[in-house]
mmCIF file with all atom_site columns, C-alpha atoms in Angstrom:
data_model
loop_
_atom_site.group_PDB
_atom_site.id
_atom_site.type_symbol
_atom_site.label_atom_id
_atom_site.label_alt_id
_atom_site.label_comp_id
_atom_site.label_asym_id
_atom_site.label_entity_id
_atom_site.label_seq_id
_atom_site.pdbx_PDB_ins_code
_atom_site.Cartn_x
_atom_site.Cartn_y
_atom_site.Cartn_z
_atom_site.occupancy
_atom_site.B_iso_or_equiv
_atom_site.pdbx_formal_charge
_atom_site.auth_seq_id
_atom_site.auth_comp_id
_atom_site.auth_asym_id
_atom_site.auth_atom_id
_atom_site.pdbx_PDB_model_num
ATOM 1   C CA . MET A 1 1   ? 179.361 80.007 186.259 1.00 58.00 ? 1   MET A CA 1
ATOM 2   C CA . ILE A 1 2   ? 176.992 77.083 185.734 1.00 63.00 ? 2   ILE A CA 1
ATOM 3   C CA . THR A 1 3   ? 174.002 79.353 186.389 1.00 72.00 ? 3   THR A CA 1
ATOM 4   C CA . LEU A 1 4   ? 175.181 81.825 183.729 1.00 68.00 ? 4   LEU A CA 1
ATOM 5   C CA . SER A 1 5   ? 175.649 78.987 181.224 1.00 76.00 ? 5   SER A CA 1
ATOM 6   C CA . ILE A 1 6   ? 172.165 77.675 181.946 1.00 74.00 ? 6   ILE A CA 1
ATOM 7   C CA . LEU A 1 7   ? 170.672 81.153 181.514 1.00 71.00 ? 7   LEU A CA 1
ATOM 8   C CA . ILE A 1 8   ? 172.496 81.627 178.198 1.00 74.00 ? 8   ILE A CA 1
ATOM 9   C CA . ILE A 1 9   ? 171.288 78.232 176.965 1.00 77.00 ? 9   ILE A CA 1
ATOM 10  C CA . LEU A 1 10  ? 167.715 79.059 178.030 1.00 74.00 ? 10  LEU A CA 1
ATOM 11  C CA . ALA A 1 11  ? 167.930 82.431 176.280 1.00 74.00 ? 11  ALA A CA 1
ATOM 12  C CA . LEU A 1 12  ? 169.165 80.780 173.077 1.00 75.00 ? 12  LEU A CA 1
ATOM 13  C CA . ILE A 1 13  ? 166.370 78.218 173.266 1.00 79.00 ? 13  ILE A CA 1
ATOM 14  C CA . CYS A 1 14  ? 163.825 81.031 173.699 1.00 73.00 ? 14  CYS A CA 1
ATOM 15  C CA . VAL A 1 15  ? 165.266 82.877 170.701 1.00 73.00 ? 15  VAL A CA 1
ATOM 16  C CA . LEU A 1 16  ? 165.170 79.707 168.613 1.00 74.00 ? 16  LEU A CA 1
ATOM 17  C CA . VAL A 1 17  ? 161.578 78.966 169.627 1.00 75.00 ? 17  VAL A CA 1
ATOM 18  C CA . GLY A 1 18  ? 160.612 82.583 168.873 1.00 74.00 ? 18  GLY A CA 1
ATOM 19  C CA . CYS A 1 19  ? 162.185 82.370 165.422 1.00 72.00 ? 19  CYS A CA 1
ATOM 20  C CA . LEU A 1 20  ? 160.417 79.078 164.721 1.00 70.00 ? 20  LEU A CA 1
ATOM 21  C CA . MET A 1 21  ? 157.087 80.504 165.874 1.00 75.00 ? 21  MET A CA 1
ATOM 22  C CA . GLY A 1 22  ? 157.589 83.486 163.574 1.00 72.00 ? 22  GLY A CA 1
ATOM 23  C CA . LEU A 1 23  ? 158.357 81.125 160.696 1.00 70.00 ? 23  LEU A CA 1
ATOM 24  C CA . PHE A 1 24  ? 155.252 79.067 161.455 1.00 71.00 ? 24  PHE A CA 1
ATOM 25  C CA . SER A 1 25  ? 153.211 82.264 161.621 1.00 75.00 ? 25  SER A CA 1
ATOM 26  C CA . LEU A 1 26  ? 154.553 83.343 158.217 1.00 71.00 ? 26  LEU A CA 1
ATOM 27  C CA . LEU A 1 27  ? 153.769 79.920 156.761 1.00 72.00 ? 27  LEU A CA 1
ATOM 28  C CA . SER A 1 28  ? 150.280 80.117 158.240 1.00 76.00 ? 28  SER A CA 1
ATOM 29  C CA . VAL A 1 29  ? 149.685 83.471 156.561 1.00 74.00 ? 29  VAL A CA 1
ATOM 30  C CA . LEU A 1 30  ? 150.956 82.162 153.219 1.00 77.00 ? 30  LEU A CA 1
ATOM 31  C CA . ILE A 1 31  ? 148.816 79.022 153.438 1.00 78.00 ? 31  ILE A CA 1
ATOM 32  C CA . SER A 1 32  ? 145.762 81.139 154.321 1.00 78.00 ? 32  SER A CA 1
ATOM 33  C CA . LEU A 1 33  ? 146.443 83.397 151.353 1.00 78.00 ? 33  LEU A CA 1
ATOM 34  C CA . ILE A 1 34  ? 146.843 80.473 148.949 1.00 82.00 ? 34  ILE A CA 1
ATOM 35  C CA . THR A 1 35  ? 143.711 78.812 150.331 1.00 79.00 ? 35  THR A CA 1
ATOM 36  C CA . GLY A 1 36  ? 141.766 82.058 149.954 1.00 77.00 ? 36  GLY A CA 1
ATOM 37  C CA . VAL A 1 37  ? 142.807 82.421 146.324 1.00 80.00 ? 37  VAL A CA 1
ATOM 38  C CA . LEU A 1 38  ? 141.935 78.789 145.556 1.00 82.00 ? 38  LEU A CA 1
ATOM 39  C CA . VAL A 1 39  ? 138.533 79.055 147.247 1.00 82.00 ? 39  VAL A CA 1
ATOM 40  C CA . GLY A 1 40  ? 137.969 82.352 145.416 1.00 82.00 ? 40  GLY A CA 1
ATOM 41  C CA . ALA A 1 41  ? 138.882 80.685 142.135 1.00 84.00 ? 41  ALA A CA 1
ATOM 42  C CA . LEU A 1 42  ? 136.436 77.877 142.861 1.00 86.00 ? 42  LEU A CA 1
ATOM 43  C CA . ALA A 1 43  ? 133.713 80.395 143.714 1.00 87.00 ? 43  ALA A CA 1
ATOM 44  C CA . GLY A 1 44  ? 134.495 82.300 140.508 1.00 87.00 ? 44  GLY A CA 1
ATOM 45  C CA . TYR A 1 45  ? 134.405 79.084 138.477 1.00 87.00 ? 45  TYR A CA 1
ATOM 46  C CA . ILE A 1 46  ? 131.048 78.053 139.919 1.00 88.00 ? 46  ILE A CA 1
ATOM 47  C CA . ALA A 1 47  ? 129.673 81.572 139.393 1.00 88.00 ? 47  ALA A CA 1
ATOM 48  C CA . GLY A 1 48  ? 130.989 81.564 135.820 1.00 86.00 ? 48  GLY A CA 1
ATOM 49  C CA . ARG A 1 49  ? 129.228 78.268 135.135 1.00 87.00 ? 49  ARG A CA 1
ATOM 50  C CA . PHE A 1 50  ? 126.064 79.590 136.729 1.00 88.00 ? 50  PHE A CA 1
ATOM 51  C CA . MET A 1 51  ? 126.206 82.788 134.675 1.00 86.00 ? 51  MET A CA 1
ATOM 52  C CA . GLY A 1 52  ? 127.169 80.931 131.471 1.00 84.00 ? 52  GLY A CA 1
ATOM 53  C CA . THR A 1 53  ? 130.597 82.488 130.926 1.00 82.00 ? 53  THR A CA 1
ATOM 54  C CA . GLU A 1 54  ? 133.908 80.782 130.185 1.00 76.00 ? 54  GLU A CA 1
ATOM 55  C CA . THR A 1 55  ? 136.948 82.539 131.615 1.00 76.00 ? 55  THR A CA 1
ATOM 56  C CA . SER A 1 56  ? 140.510 81.743 132.622 1.00 78.00 ? 56  SER A CA 1
ATOM 57  C CA . PHE A 1 57  ? 141.672 80.550 136.038 1.00 74.00 ? 57  PHE A CA 1
ATOM 58  C CA . ALA A 1 58  ? 143.155 83.969 136.849 1.00 79.00 ? 58  ALA A CA 1
ATOM 59  C CA . ARG A 1 59  ? 139.926 85.760 135.963 1.00 80.00 ? 59  ARG A CA 1
ATOM 60  C CA . ASN A 1 60  ? 137.925 83.240 138.009 1.00 78.00 ? 60  ASN A CA 1
ATOM 61  C CA . ALA A 1 61  ? 140.243 83.798 140.978 1.00 78.00 ? 61  ALA A CA 1
ATOM 62  C CA . VAL A 1 62  ? 139.985 87.582 140.736 1.00 83.00 ? 62  VAL A CA 1
ATOM 63  C CA . LEU A 1 63  ? 136.205 87.544 140.307 1.00 83.00 ? 63  LEU A CA 1
ATOM 64  C CA . GLY A 1 64  ? 135.816 85.001 143.109 1.00 84.00 ? 64  GLY A CA 1
ATOM 65  C CA . VAL A 1 65  ? 137.953 86.918 145.604 1.00 85.00 ? 65  VAL A CA 1
ATOM 66  C CA . LEU A 1 66  ? 136.383 90.235 144.594 1.00 87.00 ? 66  LEU A CA 1
ATOM 67  C CA . GLY A 1 67  ? 132.986 88.549 144.704 1.00 86.00 ? 67  GLY A CA 1
ATOM 68  C CA . SER A 1 68  ? 133.641 87.515 148.273 1.00 84.00 ? 68  SER A CA 1
ATOM 69  C CA . PHE A 1 69  ? 134.016 91.146 149.303 1.00 85.00 ? 69  PHE A CA 1
ATOM 70  C CA . VAL A 1 70  ? 131.090 92.287 147.166 1.00 86.00 ? 70  VAL A CA 1
ATOM 71  C CA . GLY A 1 71  ? 128.841 89.517 148.482 1.00 86.00 ? 71  GLY A CA 1
ATOM 72  C CA . GLU A 1 72  ? 129.713 90.189 152.120 1.00 85.00 ? 72  GLU A CA 1
ATOM 73  C CA . PHE A 1 73  ? 129.082 93.919 151.569 1.00 87.00 ? 73  PHE A CA 1
ATOM 74  C CA . LEU A 1 74  ? 125.776 93.499 149.735 1.00 88.00 ? 74  LEU A CA 1
ATOM 75  C CA . PHE A 1 75  ? 124.406 90.880 152.106 1.00 87.00 ? 75  PHE A CA 1
ATOM 76  C CA . GLY A 1 76  ? 125.614 92.963 155.053 1.00 86.00 ? 76  GLY A CA 1
ATOM 77  C CA . LEU A 1 77  ? 123.533 95.881 153.779 1.00 90.00 ? 77  LEU A CA 1
ATOM 78  C CA . VAL A 1 78  ? 120.377 93.816 154.178 1.00 90.00 ? 78  VAL A CA 1
ATOM 79  C CA . GLY A 1 79  ? 121.472 92.354 157.515 1.00 87.00 ? 79  GLY A CA 1
ATOM 80  C CA . ILE A 1 80  ? 122.566 88.886 156.372 1.00 83.00 ? 80  ILE A CA 1
ATOM 81  C CA . HIS A 1 81  ? 125.961 87.786 157.665 1.00 79.00 ? 81  HIS A CA 1
ATOM 82  C CA . ALA A 1 82  ? 127.838 84.537 157.025 1.00 76.00 ? 82  ALA A CA 1
ATOM 83  C CA . THR A 1 83  ? 128.252 82.415 160.132 1.00 79.00 ? 83  THR A CA 1
ATOM 84  C CA . GLY A 1 84  ? 130.219 79.513 158.714 1.00 77.00 ? 84  GLY A CA 1
ATOM 85  C CA . SER A 1 85  ? 132.423 78.372 155.882 1.00 78.00 ? 85  SER A CA 1
ATOM 86  C CA . PHE A 1 86  ? 129.576 77.088 153.720 1.00 84.00 ? 86  PHE A CA 1
ATOM 87  C CA . SER A 1 87  ? 127.457 80.221 154.024 1.00 83.00 ? 87  SER A CA 1
ATOM 88  C CA . SER A 1 88  ? 130.514 82.375 153.358 1.00 83.00 ? 88  SER A CA 1
ATOM 89  C CA . PHE A 1 89  ? 131.264 80.291 150.260 1.00 86.00 ? 89  PHE A CA 1
ATOM 90  C CA . VAL A 1 90  ? 127.678 80.679 148.995 1.00 87.00 ? 90  VAL A CA 1
ATOM 91  C CA . ILE A 1 91  ? 127.861 84.442 149.565 1.00 87.00 ? 91  ILE A CA 1
ATOM 92  C CA . SER A 1 92  ? 131.176 84.473 147.665 1.00 87.00 ? 92  SER A CA 1
ATOM 93  C CA . ILE A 1 93  ? 129.562 82.681 144.733 1.00 88.00 ? 93  ILE A CA 1
ATOM 94  C CA . LEU A 1 94  ? 126.631 85.113 144.688 1.00 90.00 ? 94  LEU A CA 1
ATOM 95  C CA . GLY A 1 95  ? 129.018 88.074 144.950 1.00 90.00 ? 95  GLY A CA 1
ATOM 96  C CA . ALA A 1 96  ? 131.068 86.660 142.068 1.00 89.00 ? 96  ALA A CA 1
ATOM 97  C CA . CYS A 1 97  ? 127.835 86.387 140.054 1.00 91.00 ? 97  CYS A CA 1
ATOM 98  C CA . VAL A 1 98  ? 127.244 90.083 140.690 1.00 90.00 ? 98  VAL A CA 1
ATOM 99  C CA . CYS A 1 99  ? 130.826 90.869 139.605 1.00 88.00 ? 99  CYS A CA 1
ATOM 100 C CA . ILE A 1 100 ? 130.403 88.807 136.421 1.00 86.00 ? 100 ILE A CA 1
ATOM 101 C CA . TRP A 1 101 ? 127.118 90.542 135.659 1.00 88.00 ? 101 TRP A CA 1
ATOM 102 C CA . VAL A 1 102 ? 128.702 93.980 136.148 1.00 87.00 ? 102 VAL A CA 1
ATOM 103 C CA . ASP A 1 103 ? 131.678 92.913 134.041 1.00 82.00 ? 103 ASP A CA 1
ATOM 104 C CA . ASN A 1 104 ? 129.443 91.685 131.210 1.00 81.00 ? 104 ASN A CA 1
ATOM 105 C CA . LYS A 1 105 ? 127.097 94.687 131.272 1.00 85.00 ? 105 LYS A CA 1
ATOM 106 C CA . TRP A 1 106 ? 129.486 97.587 131.741 1.00 83.00 ? 106 TRP A CA 1
ATOM 107 C CA . LEU A 1 107 ? 132.960 96.488 130.741 1.00 73.00 ? 107 LEU A CA 1
ATOM 108 C CA . HIS A 1 108 ? 132.227 94.254 127.724 1.00 67.00 ? 108 HIS A CA 1
ATOM 109 C CA . LYS A 1 109 ? 129.661 96.096 125.659 1.00 56.00 ? 109 LYS A CA 1
#
């Protein structure tokens, strides 16, 4: 009877630890998402200053995050890949500059 009680307690502890790990994993994903948006907004802000445009925080965030994908794609075409956080951030800024240029030339005539 004691062995069964110990096994049940161990099983409950495993379930509790599994639930906590899942919660920590969910929090990790949310923190990564928030950090990505904030870094994208910063990249968009810097690109906006560089390109001489004044936009809202939401537009900076969208252009920065989109610029990250555009920059990685364009630099990947010529064989340049980011190897660290700083180089990835610089590529994001340059990609956001491209997005701002496209936005100014084609969408705001």
